[in-house]
Amino acid sequence: VDLETAANDVRDRVSRAQRNLPEDVDPPIVSKADADAVPIVFLNVKSDQRTLLELSDIALNTFKERLQTITGVSQVMIWGDKRYSMRLWMDPAKLAAYNITPLDIRNALNRENIELPSGSIEGKNVELTVRTLGRLSTVDDFNNLTIKESSGAIVRFKDLGFAELYPENDKSILRRDGVPMVGVVLVPQPGANYIDIADEFYKRIDQIKKDLPIDIELGIGFDVTKYIRNSISEVQETILIAFILVILIIFLFLRDWRTTLIPILAIPVSLIGSFFIMYLADFSINVLTLLGIVLAIGIVVDDAIVVLENIYKKVEVGMNPIEAGIKGTSEIFFAVISTTITLAAVFLPIMFLQGITGRLFVEFGVVIAGSVIISSFVALTLTP
């Protein structure tokens, strides 16, 4: 299933259904997400001078707004956020004294805080929708809310209790080392490049820091790409070590630097061809593709050594180098081809594996099989 096509179909259906929704409902948002996707970067936001409500507001309106446009990001989640709410505290004794119930207070809220559509203003090129907002927005508005009028006396909410701004949910809190904080988490889209996302994330964080108050402290809780970068770095070191060992072993048996130089050239040429195959197949440079290249280093040089050794034998018996190259290559042409087909046949079936295993190892199999095929071409053309 093409996720982009499926997402467009869902957006189309949602847009059709949107006209059936109430006018005061925010428009639905459709975004792509992988059920197995996990956060890759966690940024913690803390301050010793601000409440969690204020930190949540900064995380939502500053960080989320500027980070969710990063290419490859499915969503930006806020962990430990506290949303503003108005808490109404009532004194049971005062309620009984005024003969008022909580239901009366609820009815008063519904009566005074209703929002209604009020028509529209039409111009030549624009149409504005007018909406009458509720009267209650501040703590004083709620405290001065009229609950009941009796015999010329007005009972306001402040006579029964008090209102205060308070977090909507105070049953959970995010802490690190005992310090309350708010977390900003990036979740990638399916198939997105984690390293590209992280690089752009750090660039934008550096820009955001310039606009933040000095009391805001930022820290990285975790970054999955650090482990990916370390793994790639280790594989790159392994590639270098394997390349050096192959050179030493070839020289140990051929005992001639000029002869050793030829299969040495075959290695980078074959590996460059492997990267070209990765480009055509839209594979990224990751741990599995680099592991395939590590294994391919020892394999791609086999054909070149066999062809070189056969040509070298004919040169030693006095044959002209050009003639030795042509004859030596033709003698083992089919042997090299059959060996290549055999090796490729071992790794190519990995392409057809299903499920998670197939998704993991398809790049590994294609890289090795492609390297082997290219190495045989190099051995039969460049080596002579």
XYZ file of C-alpha atoms in Angstrom:
384
model
C 0.000 0.000 0.000
C 1.324 3.411 -0.985
C 1.140 5.483 2.202
C 1.039 8.783 0.308
C -1.926 7.652 -1.799
C -3.697 6.260 1.256
C -3.112 9.502 3.176
C -4.549 11.549 0.299
C -7.628 9.291 0.178
C -8.175 9.734 3.913
C -7.777 13.524 3.650
C -10.343 13.566 0.839
C -12.896 11.588 2.850
C -12.308 13.677 5.979
C -12.749 16.937 4.054
C -16.096 15.656 2.737
C -17.277 14.751 6.228
C -16.085 18.049 7.705
C -19.209 19.928 6.585
C -21.296 17.685 8.850
C -19.354 18.729 11.955
C -20.501 21.525 14.319
C -19.275 24.982 13.375
C -17.242 25.442 16.547
C -15.235 22.229 16.040
C -11.617 22.612 14.961
C -10.905 21.104 11.527
C -9.559 17.529 11.681
C -5.871 17.002 10.946
C -4.698 13.959 8.980
C -1.049 12.952 9.305
C 0.977 9.853 8.467
C 2.250 7.782 11.363
C 3.722 4.330 11.858
C 2.153 2.250 14.620
C 5.637 0.925 15.380
C 7.282 4.357 15.258
C 9.172 5.347 18.381
C 10.491 8.769 19.435
C 14.027 9.423 18.218
C 14.865 12.672 20.023
C 13.736 13.881 23.453
C 14.345 17.503 24.475
C 13.630 18.557 28.056
C 12.621 22.131 28.883
C 12.969 23.378 32.464
C 13.252 26.579 34.478
C 13.608 27.465 38.152
C 11.555 30.647 37.659
C 8.516 29.367 35.759
C 5.620 27.014 36.449
C 4.917 23.902 34.406
C 1.953 25.747 32.882
C 4.289 28.410 31.506
C 6.812 25.811 30.322
C 4.018 23.882 28.595
C 2.943 27.046 26.807
C 6.522 27.634 25.587
C 6.893 24.003 24.485
C 3.608 24.083 22.571
C 3.786 27.494 20.922
C 7.535 27.785 20.370
C 9.101 24.358 20.010
C 6.230 22.342 18.545
C 5.277 24.974 15.987
C 8.840 25.245 14.661
C 9.853 21.589 14.868
C 6.819 19.912 13.308
C 7.729 21.317 9.868
C 10.984 19.310 9.766
C 10.972 17.012 6.755
C 10.327 13.424 7.814
C 8.704 14.236 11.173
C 5.311 12.593 11.717
C 4.430 14.439 14.904
C 5.896 16.431 17.755
C 4.599 15.293 21.141
C 4.732 17.225 24.397
C 5.384 15.014 27.412
C 4.445 16.187 30.887
C 2.581 19.233 29.584
C 0.075 21.039 31.771
C -2.884 22.685 30.075
C -4.601 25.719 31.513
C -7.976 25.190 33.137
C -10.181 27.177 35.472
C -10.791 25.384 38.770
C -13.903 26.366 40.744
C -13.654 25.606 44.462
C -16.936 25.619 46.411
C -17.554 25.755 50.154
C -20.324 23.257 51.069
C -21.331 25.340 54.105
C -21.832 28.481 52.022
C -23.742 26.528 49.369
C -26.117 25.286 52.044
C -26.483 28.768 53.545
C -27.547 30.254 50.217
C -29.578 27.161 49.281
C -27.544 26.707 46.092
C -26.430 23.421 44.546
C -23.466 22.693 42.218
C -26.043 22.192 39.453
C -27.157 25.813 39.867
C -23.559 26.934 39.384
C -23.245 24.769 36.290
C -26.410 26.253 34.826
C -25.108 29.757 35.503
C -21.870 28.919 33.698
C -23.761 27.586 30.693
C -25.964 30.675 30.664
C -23.220 33.270 30.914
C -20.408 31.554 29.013
C -22.183 30.416 25.868
C -20.603 30.990 22.456
C -22.923 31.588 19.520
C -22.480 32.101 15.774
C -23.516 35.656 14.935
C -23.665 35.646 11.163
C -21.078 36.883 8.710
C -19.710 40.038 7.145
C -19.427 39.862 3.375
C -17.142 42.036 1.311
C -16.166 42.142 -2.322
C -13.330 39.640 -2.000
C -13.689 38.383 1.545
C -16.232 36.874 3.897
C -15.732 37.007 7.670
C -17.551 34.742 10.102
C -18.705 36.503 13.279
C -18.916 34.598 16.552
C -20.075 35.897 19.928
C -17.624 34.720 22.555
C -18.445 33.849 26.131
C -18.158 36.523 28.788
C -15.923 34.519 31.123
C -12.177 34.349 30.531
C -10.309 35.584 33.616
C -10.306 34.606 37.283
C -12.181 37.822 38.171
C -14.842 37.053 35.548
C -15.541 33.679 37.144
C -15.462 35.047 40.695
C -17.975 37.771 39.750
C -20.280 35.324 37.952
C -23.894 35.884 38.993
C -25.314 32.652 40.362
C -28.630 33.775 41.821
C -30.732 36.869 42.378
C -33.166 36.872 45.259
C -35.062 39.812 46.797
C -32.718 42.307 45.189
C -29.628 40.520 46.485
C -27.123 39.112 44.012
C -25.203 35.985 44.893
C -21.908 35.785 43.058
C -19.559 32.837 42.840
C -17.005 34.548 45.100
C -19.641 34.391 47.843
C -19.624 30.601 47.550
C -15.980 29.842 46.853
C -13.199 30.992 44.568
C -11.802 30.407 41.071
C -8.164 29.918 40.139
C -6.076 28.976 37.127
C -4.854 25.430 37.602
C -3.425 22.616 35.475
C -6.096 20.492 33.842
C -4.321 17.335 35.034
C -2.283 17.416 38.223
C -2.065 13.654 38.771
C 1.118 13.164 36.752
C 4.389 15.013 36.379
C 7.568 14.588 34.349
C 10.786 14.740 36.362
C 14.450 14.126 35.708
C 16.888 14.048 38.614
C 13.995 15.275 40.748
C 13.487 18.417 38.642
C 10.006 18.995 37.081
C 10.149 19.657 33.361
C 8.333 19.425 30.052
C 9.552 17.177 27.236
C 9.466 17.773 23.474
C 9.589 14.507 21.515
C 10.042 13.921 17.769
C 8.353 10.919 16.115
C 9.524 10.141 12.544
C 7.441 9.212 9.523
C 7.764 5.681 8.101
C 10.948 5.382 6.050
C 12.327 8.756 7.143
C 16.057 9.308 7.571
C 16.636 9.622 11.307
C 20.032 11.300 10.960
C 18.693 13.997 8.609
C 15.848 14.675 11.055
C 18.249 14.945 14.011
C 20.625 17.258 12.123
C 17.788 19.620 11.215
C 16.441 19.350 14.773
C 19.705 20.617 16.287
C 19.898 23.450 13.738
C 16.440 24.673 14.672
C 17.093 24.310 18.399
C 20.123 26.589 18.006
C 17.874 29.155 16.306
C 15.137 28.832 18.942
C 17.642 29.315 21.795
C 18.303 32.862 20.598
C 14.653 33.809 21.211
C 14.194 32.086 24.584
C 14.290 33.818 27.988
C 17.591 33.351 29.786
C 16.012 31.285 32.579
C 14.938 28.494 30.194
C 17.287 25.501 30.299
C 17.352 22.887 27.528
C 18.773 19.386 27.659
C 18.751 16.257 25.518
C 17.076 13.363 27.306
C 17.923 10.851 24.601
C 18.934 10.828 20.955
C 18.586 7.532 19.086
C 20.744 8.811 16.234
C 23.803 8.864 18.508
C 23.742 5.079 18.594
C 23.162 4.960 14.839
C 26.098 7.301 14.215
C 28.337 5.251 16.524
C 27.348 2.041 14.746
C 28.066 3.543 11.334
C 31.407 4.877 12.581
C 32.362 1.433 13.897
C 31.414 -0.198 10.595
C 33.456 2.384 8.686
C 36.467 1.552 10.855
C 35.852 -2.132 10.157
C 35.802 -1.429 6.424
C 39.188 0.297 6.662
C 40.683 -2.549 8.726
C 39.280 -5.172 6.352
C 40.690 -3.300 3.351
C 44.169 -3.170 4.909
C 44.079 -6.857 5.868
C 43.026 -7.874 2.355
C 45.942 -5.904 0.896
C 48.443 -7.537 3.274
C 47.143 -11.045 2.582
C 47.236 -10.526 -1.196
C 50.807 -9.249 -0.976
C 51.759 -12.171 1.285
C 50.854 -14.657 -1.451
C 51.745 -12.706 -4.610
C 54.911 -11.122 -3.126
C 54.903 -8.325 -5.699
C 53.582 -4.803 -5.127
C 52.868 -4.199 -8.812
C 50.778 -7.335 -9.006
C 49.104 -6.567 -5.690
C 48.113 -3.093 -6.885
C 45.720 -4.473 -9.526
C 43.298 -6.325 -7.203
C 43.609 -3.417 -4.768
C 42.146 -1.141 -7.470
C 39.364 -3.649 -8.054
C 38.113 -3.221 -4.483
C 37.206 0.514 -4.554
C 35.852 0.254 -8.108
C 33.518 -2.577 -7.077
C 32.465 -0.784 -3.904
C 31.761 2.436 -5.817
C 29.540 0.344 -8.063
C 27.787 -0.955 -4.948
C 27.047 2.591 -3.817
C 25.613 3.282 -7.276
C 23.292 0.284 -6.864
C 22.274 1.620 -3.442
C 21.490 4.961 -5.070
C 19.344 3.341 -7.771
C 17.498 1.244 -5.180
C 17.037 4.303 -2.923
C 18.896 2.649 -0.041
C 20.430 4.765 2.686
C 23.893 4.299 4.172
C 23.058 2.437 7.347
C 24.448 -0.338 9.514
C 23.124 -3.170 7.330
C 24.308 -1.738 4.006
C 27.737 -0.998 5.465
C 27.874 -4.508 6.942
C 27.177 -5.851 3.465
C 30.070 -3.773 2.124
C 32.373 -5.133 4.853
C 31.609 -8.694 3.782
C 31.849 -7.737 0.120
C 35.433 -6.465 0.499
C 36.771 -9.999 0.774
C 34.457 -11.336 -1.923
C 34.939 -8.716 -4.636
C 38.686 -9.294 -4.764
C 38.381 -13.058 -5.410
C 37.672 -12.854 -9.140
C 40.389 -10.251 -9.679
C 42.996 -12.454 -7.939
C 42.022 -15.532 -9.960
C 42.175 -13.665 -13.281
C 45.411 -11.904 -12.329
C 47.110 -15.106 -11.213
C 46.229 -16.888 -14.485
C 47.542 -13.982 -16.560
C 50.664 -13.716 -14.386
C 51.503 -17.401 -14.980
C 51.471 -16.881 -18.744
C 53.662 -13.795 -18.494
C 56.175 -15.793 -16.438
C 56.550 -18.366 -19.257
C 57.439 -15.588 -21.703
C 54.086 -14.751 -23.301
C 53.446 -11.177 -24.439
C 51.526 -9.269 -21.691
C 48.686 -8.264 -24.033
C 48.348 -11.788 -25.391
C 48.620 -13.192 -21.867
C 45.829 -10.878 -20.723
C 43.488 -11.934 -23.512
C 44.233 -15.655 -23.308
C 44.393 -15.807 -19.511
C 41.036 -14.069 -19.181
C 39.300 -16.161 -21.851
C 40.445 -19.414 -20.230
C 38.646 -18.724 -16.975
C 35.865 -16.508 -18.310
C 33.075 -19.018 -17.754
C 34.531 -20.096 -14.411
C 34.360 -16.502 -13.148
C 30.830 -16.063 -14.495
C 29.603 -19.291 -12.902
C 31.190 -18.345 -9.567
C 29.515 -14.937 -9.698
C 26.107 -16.412 -10.489
C 26.491 -18.903 -7.651
C 27.354 -16.217 -5.099
C 24.623 -13.867 -6.318
C 22.098 -16.713 -6.190
C 22.863 -17.128 -2.498
C 22.120 -13.515 -1.544
C 19.495 -12.353 -4.051
C 16.665 -14.520 -2.599
C 16.902 -12.379 0.542
C 15.086 -9.723 -1.509
C 11.931 -11.846 -1.410
C 11.770 -12.336 2.360
C 8.511 -11.106 3.875
C 7.759 -9.204 7.059
C 10.210 -7.464 9.362
C 13.041 -9.848 8.422
C 12.688 -9.006 4.752
C 12.604 -5.270 5.431
C 15.766 -5.554 7.511
C 17.907 -7.726 5.270
C 16.823 -6.812 1.730
C 19.411 -4.015 1.609
C 22.085 -6.341 2.980
C 21.419 -8.979 0.294
C 21.197 -6.525 -2.597
C 24.463 -4.804 -1.636
C 26.443 -8.061 -1.476
C 24.895 -9.510 -4.657
C 25.452 -6.239 -6.508
C 29.067 -6.042 -5.330
C 29.754 -9.598 -6.520
C 28.270 -8.955 -9.967
C 30.210 -5.718 -10.391
C 33.435 -7.361 -9.181
C 33.191 -10.049 -11.872
C 32.755 -7.352 -14.524
C 35.779 -5.488 -13.141
C 37.839 -8.699 -12.999
C 37.121 -9.542 -16.646
C 37.652 -6.014 -17.994
C 39.773 -3.781 -15.756
C 42.104 -6.449 -14.349
C 43.517 -7.659 -17.731
